Amino acid sequence: MAKIIIDKQNGELAFRLEELNDLSQFDHLQRRNYYSIVLLYGTSYELSVDFQSFELQGDQMICLAPYQPFMIRSEEKCQGYLLNFHPDFFCTYRHQNEIETEGFLFNNFHGLPYFTVNEQSLFLNLIDQISKEMDKDSIAQHEVLVAFLKVFLIEAVRQKKQFDQQFTPRTSDSKTEILQNLVDAIESNYCKLHSPQEYADELSVSPKTLAGIVKKYLNQTTSSLISNRIIIEAKRELYLTSKPVKQIAAFLGYDDEFYFSRFFKKKVGVSPDIYRKTVGFAKLESN
């Protein structure tokens, strides 16, 4: 049974905790306007995120950003927990200096959206404390739940860092060097360079070579790697500022506001305006 806290100002979901006995609610593609953390254990699953597929086994934590398309299926009986929180309840961007979540747990444009859980008991203890607090009708409940959520996210960051180290190529060869150079180049140039050809030229390699390396190490296309980074920055601008969409589009290197809006909707599933109205903190400024 799910425990839910609703935002009294807008009637939207603020915080949710649910114990899972099956994956039926995730068996179709969905985009939610809040963060989703899915803790699963004891079986195997097929995870689809951003139209990539992953075969997972054992204790896993899946971390999904608002409107990120995902689906989880399993032919076996599975158990776990689902934790949801809306950005209005806890703004990850505004706590980025405290907790390295954005670009790591969530919206990681070149990393994995999951990790293998090594110490599940730590998360289960926190879930138990969250559950007990949600049963109360006490003062400062929001502050207490945010405190528990922060600890939960910090532990998730710590364990994911350990997990990522296992999958980071330790040997430095020409291919891994090109991959790192590509990631660095995208980070420096995503506002002006948008095509694989431009990055291939920047790195003095062929687009085919670049595509093969990205596919091998990141299971993505070069185009998706570039566009995902652009979308992350677009979300951040929509999320935290009240800048007009036209201004955000220009900042990201798009002269045509409407082309940018179509690009954003294709990737995210909703228009920039809808994203801002349902997720962005800038909506508070207009109230």
Short mmCIF file of C-alpha atoms in Angstrom, two decimals:
data_model
loop_
_atom_site.label_atom_id
_atom_site.label_comp_id
_atom_site.label_asym_id
_atom_site.label_seq_id
_atom_site.Cartn_x
_atom_site.Cartn_y
_atom_site.Cartn_z
CA MET A 1 0.00 0.00 0.00
CA ALA A 2 1.31 3.43 -0.92
CA LYS A 3 1.77 6.27 1.57
CA ILE A 4 1.31 9.62 -0.13
CA ILE A 5 1.66 13.26 0.83
CA ILE A 6 -0.18 15.72 -1.40
CA ASP A 7 0.86 19.34 -1.84
CA LYS A 8 -2.05 21.27 -0.36
CA GLN A 9 -1.38 24.32 -2.55
CA ASN A 10 -1.70 22.61 -5.93
CA GLY A 11 -3.09 19.15 -5.19
CA GLU A 12 -0.11 17.41 -6.81
CA LEU A 13 1.93 14.54 -5.42
CA ALA A 14 4.68 15.82 -3.12
CA PHE A 15 6.12 12.64 -1.59
CA ARG A 16 5.30 8.96 -1.91
CA LEU A 17 6.54 5.68 -0.46
CA GLU A 18 5.25 2.32 -1.66
CA GLU A 19 6.27 -1.25 -0.97
CA LEU A 20 6.37 -3.27 -4.20
CA ASN A 21 5.33 -6.89 -4.63
CA ASP A 22 5.34 -6.84 -8.43
CA LEU A 23 6.26 -4.57 -11.32
CA SER A 24 2.84 -4.29 -12.95
CA GLN A 25 2.73 -0.50 -12.61
CA PHE A 26 5.99 -0.21 -14.59
CA ASP A 27 5.14 -2.60 -17.46
CA HIS A 28 4.39 0.23 -19.90
CA LEU A 29 6.33 3.31 -20.93
CA GLN A 30 5.72 6.22 -18.60
CA ARG A 31 6.96 9.74 -17.86
CA ARG A 32 6.29 11.16 -14.41
CA ASN A 33 6.63 14.79 -13.38
CA TYR A 34 8.55 13.89 -10.24
CA TYR A 35 11.66 11.95 -9.26
CA SER A 36 11.38 8.16 -8.96
CA ILE A 37 13.75 5.92 -7.04
CA VAL A 38 13.05 2.21 -7.41
CA LEU A 39 14.83 -0.21 -5.07
CA LEU A 40 14.49 -3.82 -6.25
CA TYR A 41 15.97 -7.04 -4.90
CA GLY A 42 16.18 -10.75 -5.35
CA THR A 43 15.43 -11.37 -9.03
CA SER A 44 16.18 -10.25 -12.59
CA TYR A 45 14.65 -7.36 -14.50
CA GLU A 46 14.61 -5.68 -17.87
CA LEU A 47 14.98 -1.91 -17.56
CA SER A 48 14.27 0.50 -20.40
CA VAL A 49 15.33 4.13 -19.86
CA ASP A 50 15.55 6.79 -22.56
CA PHE A 51 14.90 3.97 -25.05
CA GLN A 52 18.00 2.03 -23.95
CA SER A 53 17.61 -1.47 -22.51
CA PHE A 54 19.51 -3.03 -19.60
CA GLU A 55 19.38 -6.56 -18.17
CA LEU A 56 19.73 -6.34 -14.38
CA GLN A 57 20.00 -8.90 -11.60
CA GLY A 58 20.05 -8.85 -7.81
CA ASP A 59 19.72 -5.78 -5.61
CA GLN A 60 19.43 -2.68 -7.79
CA MET A 61 18.53 0.96 -7.35
CA ILE A 62 17.11 2.82 -10.36
CA CYS A 63 17.14 6.63 -10.27
CA LEU A 64 14.87 8.52 -12.66
CA ALA A 65 14.44 12.25 -13.25
CA PRO A 66 11.10 13.99 -13.96
CA TYR A 67 9.67 13.07 -17.38
CA GLN A 68 12.46 10.58 -18.06
CA PRO A 69 10.82 7.74 -20.04
CA PHE A 70 11.18 4.34 -18.40
CA MET A 71 9.73 0.86 -18.13
CA ILE A 72 10.66 -2.11 -15.90
CA ARG A 73 9.61 -5.70 -16.51
CA SER A 74 10.35 -9.07 -14.96
CA GLU A 75 9.05 -12.58 -15.55
CA GLU A 76 9.83 -13.45 -11.94
CA LYS A 77 8.25 -12.36 -8.69
CA CYS A 78 10.00 -9.28 -7.41
CA GLN A 79 9.93 -7.10 -4.34
CA GLY A 80 11.21 -3.70 -3.41
CA TYR A 81 10.25 -0.10 -2.73
CA LEU A 82 9.27 2.95 -4.75
CA LEU A 83 10.15 6.43 -3.52
CA ASN A 84 8.80 9.49 -5.35
CA PHE A 85 9.33 13.15 -4.62
CA HIS A 86 8.34 16.25 -6.54
CA PRO A 87 10.90 19.02 -7.11
CA ASP A 88 8.65 21.34 -5.10
CA PHE A 89 9.12 19.01 -2.12
CA PHE A 90 12.89 18.78 -2.47
CA CYS A 91 14.88 20.68 -5.10
CA THR A 92 17.95 18.64 -6.02
CA TYR A 93 19.48 21.52 -7.98
CA ARG A 94 19.36 23.87 -5.01
CA HIS A 95 21.10 21.28 -2.84
CA GLN A 96 23.68 20.36 -5.46
CA ASN A 97 26.57 21.72 -3.39
CA GLU A 98 25.53 19.46 -0.52
CA ILE A 99 24.50 16.35 -2.45
CA GLU A 100 25.94 15.49 -5.85
CA THR A 101 22.70 14.17 -7.34
CA GLU A 102 22.13 16.10 -10.57
CA GLY A 103 24.40 14.85 -13.31
CA PHE A 104 25.20 11.77 -11.25
CA LEU A 105 22.18 9.99 -9.76
CA PHE A 106 19.78 11.88 -12.02
CA ASN A 107 20.27 13.35 -15.49
CA ASN A 108 23.64 11.68 -15.96
CA PHE A 109 24.08 12.17 -19.68
CA HIS A 110 26.91 9.65 -20.09
CA GLY A 111 26.39 7.30 -17.14
CA LEU A 112 24.04 4.52 -16.09
CA PRO A 113 20.63 5.25 -14.51
CA TYR A 114 21.06 2.46 -11.95
CA PHE A 115 23.59 0.82 -9.64
CA THR A 116 23.99 -2.42 -7.72
CA VAL A 117 23.22 -1.96 -4.03
CA ASN A 118 25.95 -3.29 -1.74
CA GLU A 119 24.49 -2.38 1.64
CA GLN A 120 20.75 -2.68 1.33
CA SER A 121 20.13 -2.55 5.10
CA LEU A 122 21.10 1.13 5.19
CA PHE A 123 18.37 2.01 2.70
CA LEU A 124 15.82 -0.27 4.35
CA ASN A 125 16.42 1.37 7.73
CA LEU A 126 15.88 4.80 6.21
CA ILE A 127 12.73 3.60 4.44
CA ASP A 128 11.41 2.33 7.77
CA GLN A 129 12.06 5.73 9.39
CA ILE A 130 10.39 7.53 6.47
CA SER A 131 7.38 5.22 6.69
CA LYS A 132 6.97 5.86 10.43
CA GLU A 133 7.24 9.63 9.94
CA MET A 134 4.61 9.57 7.19
CA ASP A 135 2.22 7.85 9.62
CA LYS A 136 2.45 10.81 11.97
CA ASP A 137 0.58 14.07 11.78
CA SER A 138 3.23 16.11 13.52
CA ILE A 139 4.73 19.55 13.17
CA ALA A 140 7.76 19.97 10.88
CA GLN A 141 6.99 16.72 9.05
CA HIS A 142 8.30 18.14 5.79
CA GLU A 143 11.62 19.07 7.40
CA VAL A 144 12.02 15.61 8.95
CA LEU A 145 11.22 13.82 5.68
CA VAL A 146 13.62 16.05 3.76
CA ALA A 147 16.34 15.21 6.30
CA PHE A 148 15.75 11.48 5.80
CA LEU A 149 15.65 11.97 2.02
CA LYS A 150 18.98 13.80 2.09
CA VAL A 151 20.63 10.94 3.98
CA PHE A 152 19.06 8.46 1.55
CA LEU A 153 20.41 10.38 -1.46
CA ILE A 154 23.86 10.79 0.08
CA GLU A 155 24.11 7.04 0.66
CA ALA A 156 22.91 6.42 -2.90
CA VAL A 157 25.63 8.72 -4.26
CA ARG A 158 28.28 6.92 -2.19
CA GLN A 159 27.23 3.46 -3.33
CA LYS A 160 26.84 4.51 -6.98
CA LYS A 161 30.36 5.91 -6.97
CA GLN A 162 31.64 2.54 -5.81
CA PHE A 163 29.56 0.83 -8.50
CA ASP A 164 30.72 3.17 -11.28
CA GLN A 165 34.37 2.54 -10.44
CA GLN A 166 33.85 -1.11 -11.36
CA PHE A 167 32.64 -0.16 -14.84
CA THR A 168 35.09 2.65 -15.58
CA PRO A 169 37.80 1.45 -17.97
CA ARG A 170 41.03 1.39 -15.94
CA THR A 171 43.34 0.95 -18.88
CA SER A 172 44.15 4.04 -20.88
CA ASP A 173 44.09 3.19 -24.57
CA SER A 174 43.27 5.22 -27.66
CA LYS A 175 39.54 4.39 -27.54
CA THR A 176 38.96 5.33 -23.90
CA GLU A 177 41.01 8.48 -24.44
CA ILE A 178 38.80 9.44 -27.40
CA LEU A 179 35.69 8.78 -25.27
CA GLN A 180 36.95 11.01 -22.47
CA ASN A 181 37.89 13.69 -24.97
CA LEU A 182 34.40 13.47 -26.45
CA VAL A 183 32.71 13.86 -23.05
CA ASP A 184 34.96 16.84 -22.29
CA ALA A 185 34.27 18.35 -25.71
CA ILE A 186 30.51 18.02 -25.29
CA GLU A 187 30.72 19.63 -21.86
CA SER A 188 32.63 22.58 -23.32
CA ASN A 189 30.71 22.98 -26.58
CA TYR A 190 27.12 21.70 -26.24
CA CYS A 191 25.78 25.24 -26.58
CA LYS A 192 27.29 25.64 -30.06
CA LEU A 193 28.10 22.19 -31.49
CA HIS A 194 25.08 19.90 -31.96
CA SER A 195 26.06 17.23 -34.50
CA PRO A 196 28.29 14.12 -34.34
CA GLN A 197 30.17 15.37 -37.39
CA GLU A 198 31.19 18.55 -35.58
CA TYR A 199 32.57 16.59 -32.63
CA ALA A 200 34.31 14.11 -34.93
CA ASP A 201 36.01 17.06 -36.61
CA GLU A 202 36.89 18.53 -33.22
CA LEU A 203 38.57 15.25 -32.18
CA SER A 204 40.06 14.49 -35.61
CA VAL A 205 38.35 11.11 -35.92
CA SER A 206 35.67 9.79 -38.25
CA PRO A 207 32.00 9.88 -37.16
CA LYS A 208 31.91 6.09 -37.64
CA THR A 209 34.83 5.58 -35.26
CA LEU A 210 33.23 7.89 -32.71
CA ALA A 211 29.88 6.08 -32.99
CA GLY A 212 31.54 2.70 -32.41
CA ILE A 213 33.35 3.87 -29.28
CA VAL A 214 30.24 5.51 -27.78
CA LYS A 215 28.18 2.39 -28.49
CA LYS A 216 30.78 0.07 -26.97
CA TYR A 217 31.36 1.94 -23.73
CA LEU A 218 28.11 3.83 -23.14
CA ASN A 219 25.53 1.85 -25.16
CA GLN A 220 24.33 5.09 -26.75
CA THR A 221 24.60 6.92 -30.04
CA THR A 222 26.76 10.01 -30.36
CA SER A 223 23.64 12.03 -31.21
CA SER A 224 21.86 10.93 -28.04
CA LEU A 225 24.92 11.76 -25.95
CA ILE A 226 24.96 15.30 -27.36
CA SER A 227 21.22 15.88 -27.19
CA ASN A 228 20.95 14.49 -23.66
CA ARG A 229 23.50 17.04 -22.44
CA ILE A 230 21.58 19.85 -24.14
CA ILE A 231 18.31 18.68 -22.60
CA ILE A 232 19.86 18.55 -19.11
CA GLU A 233 20.86 22.20 -19.39
CA ALA A 234 17.48 23.14 -20.86
CA LYS A 235 15.75 21.46 -17.91
CA ARG A 236 17.98 23.29 -15.47
CA GLU A 237 17.15 26.66 -17.07
CA LEU A 238 13.42 25.90 -17.14
CA TYR A 239 13.58 24.47 -13.64
CA LEU A 240 15.40 27.28 -11.88
CA THR A 241 14.82 30.45 -13.90
CA SER A 242 11.99 32.43 -15.41
CA LYS A 243 13.88 33.13 -18.64
CA PRO A 244 11.67 33.06 -21.78
CA VAL A 245 11.97 29.86 -23.81
CA LYS A 246 13.33 31.94 -26.69
CA GLN A 247 16.20 33.14 -24.52
CA ILE A 248 16.99 29.62 -23.33
CA ALA A 249 16.91 28.34 -26.91
CA ALA A 250 19.35 31.07 -28.02
CA PHE A 251 21.68 30.30 -25.10
CA LEU A 252 21.75 26.65 -26.20
CA GLY A 253 22.55 27.57 -29.78
CA TYR A 254 19.10 27.42 -31.37
CA ASP A 255 18.07 30.49 -33.38
CA ASP A 256 14.60 29.04 -33.96
CA GLU A 257 12.62 28.89 -30.71
CA PHE A 258 10.00 26.61 -32.27
CA TYR A 259 12.60 24.14 -33.56
CA PHE A 260 14.09 24.01 -30.06
CA SER A 261 10.63 23.45 -28.53
CA ARG A 262 9.96 20.55 -30.92
CA PHE A 263 13.38 19.08 -30.12
CA PHE A 264 12.71 19.38 -26.37
CA LYS A 265 9.25 17.81 -26.64
CA LYS A 266 10.59 14.91 -28.70
CA LYS A 267 13.20 14.15 -26.06
CA VAL A 268 11.24 14.89 -22.88
CA GLY A 269 7.67 14.16 -23.96
CA VAL A 270 6.25 17.55 -23.04
CA SER A 271 6.86 21.10 -24.27
CA PRO A 272 9.23 23.46 -22.43
CA ASP A 273 6.22 25.44 -21.19
CA ILE A 274 4.49 22.37 -19.76
CA TYR A 275 7.74 21.19 -18.18
CA ARG A 276 8.15 24.56 -16.47
CA LYS A 277 4.53 24.67 -15.29
CA THR A 278 4.62 21.17 -13.78
CA VAL A 279 8.21 20.92 -12.57
CA GLY A 280 10.06 24.22 -12.67
CA PHE A 281 10.48 26.41 -9.61
CA ALA A 282 9.99 29.48 -11.81
CA LYS A 283 6.25 28.81 -11.70
CA LEU A 284 6.30 29.97 -8.10
CA GLU A 285 7.43 33.42 -9.21
CA SER A 286 4.24 33.91 -11.21
CA ASN A 287 1.94 33.04 -8.31
#
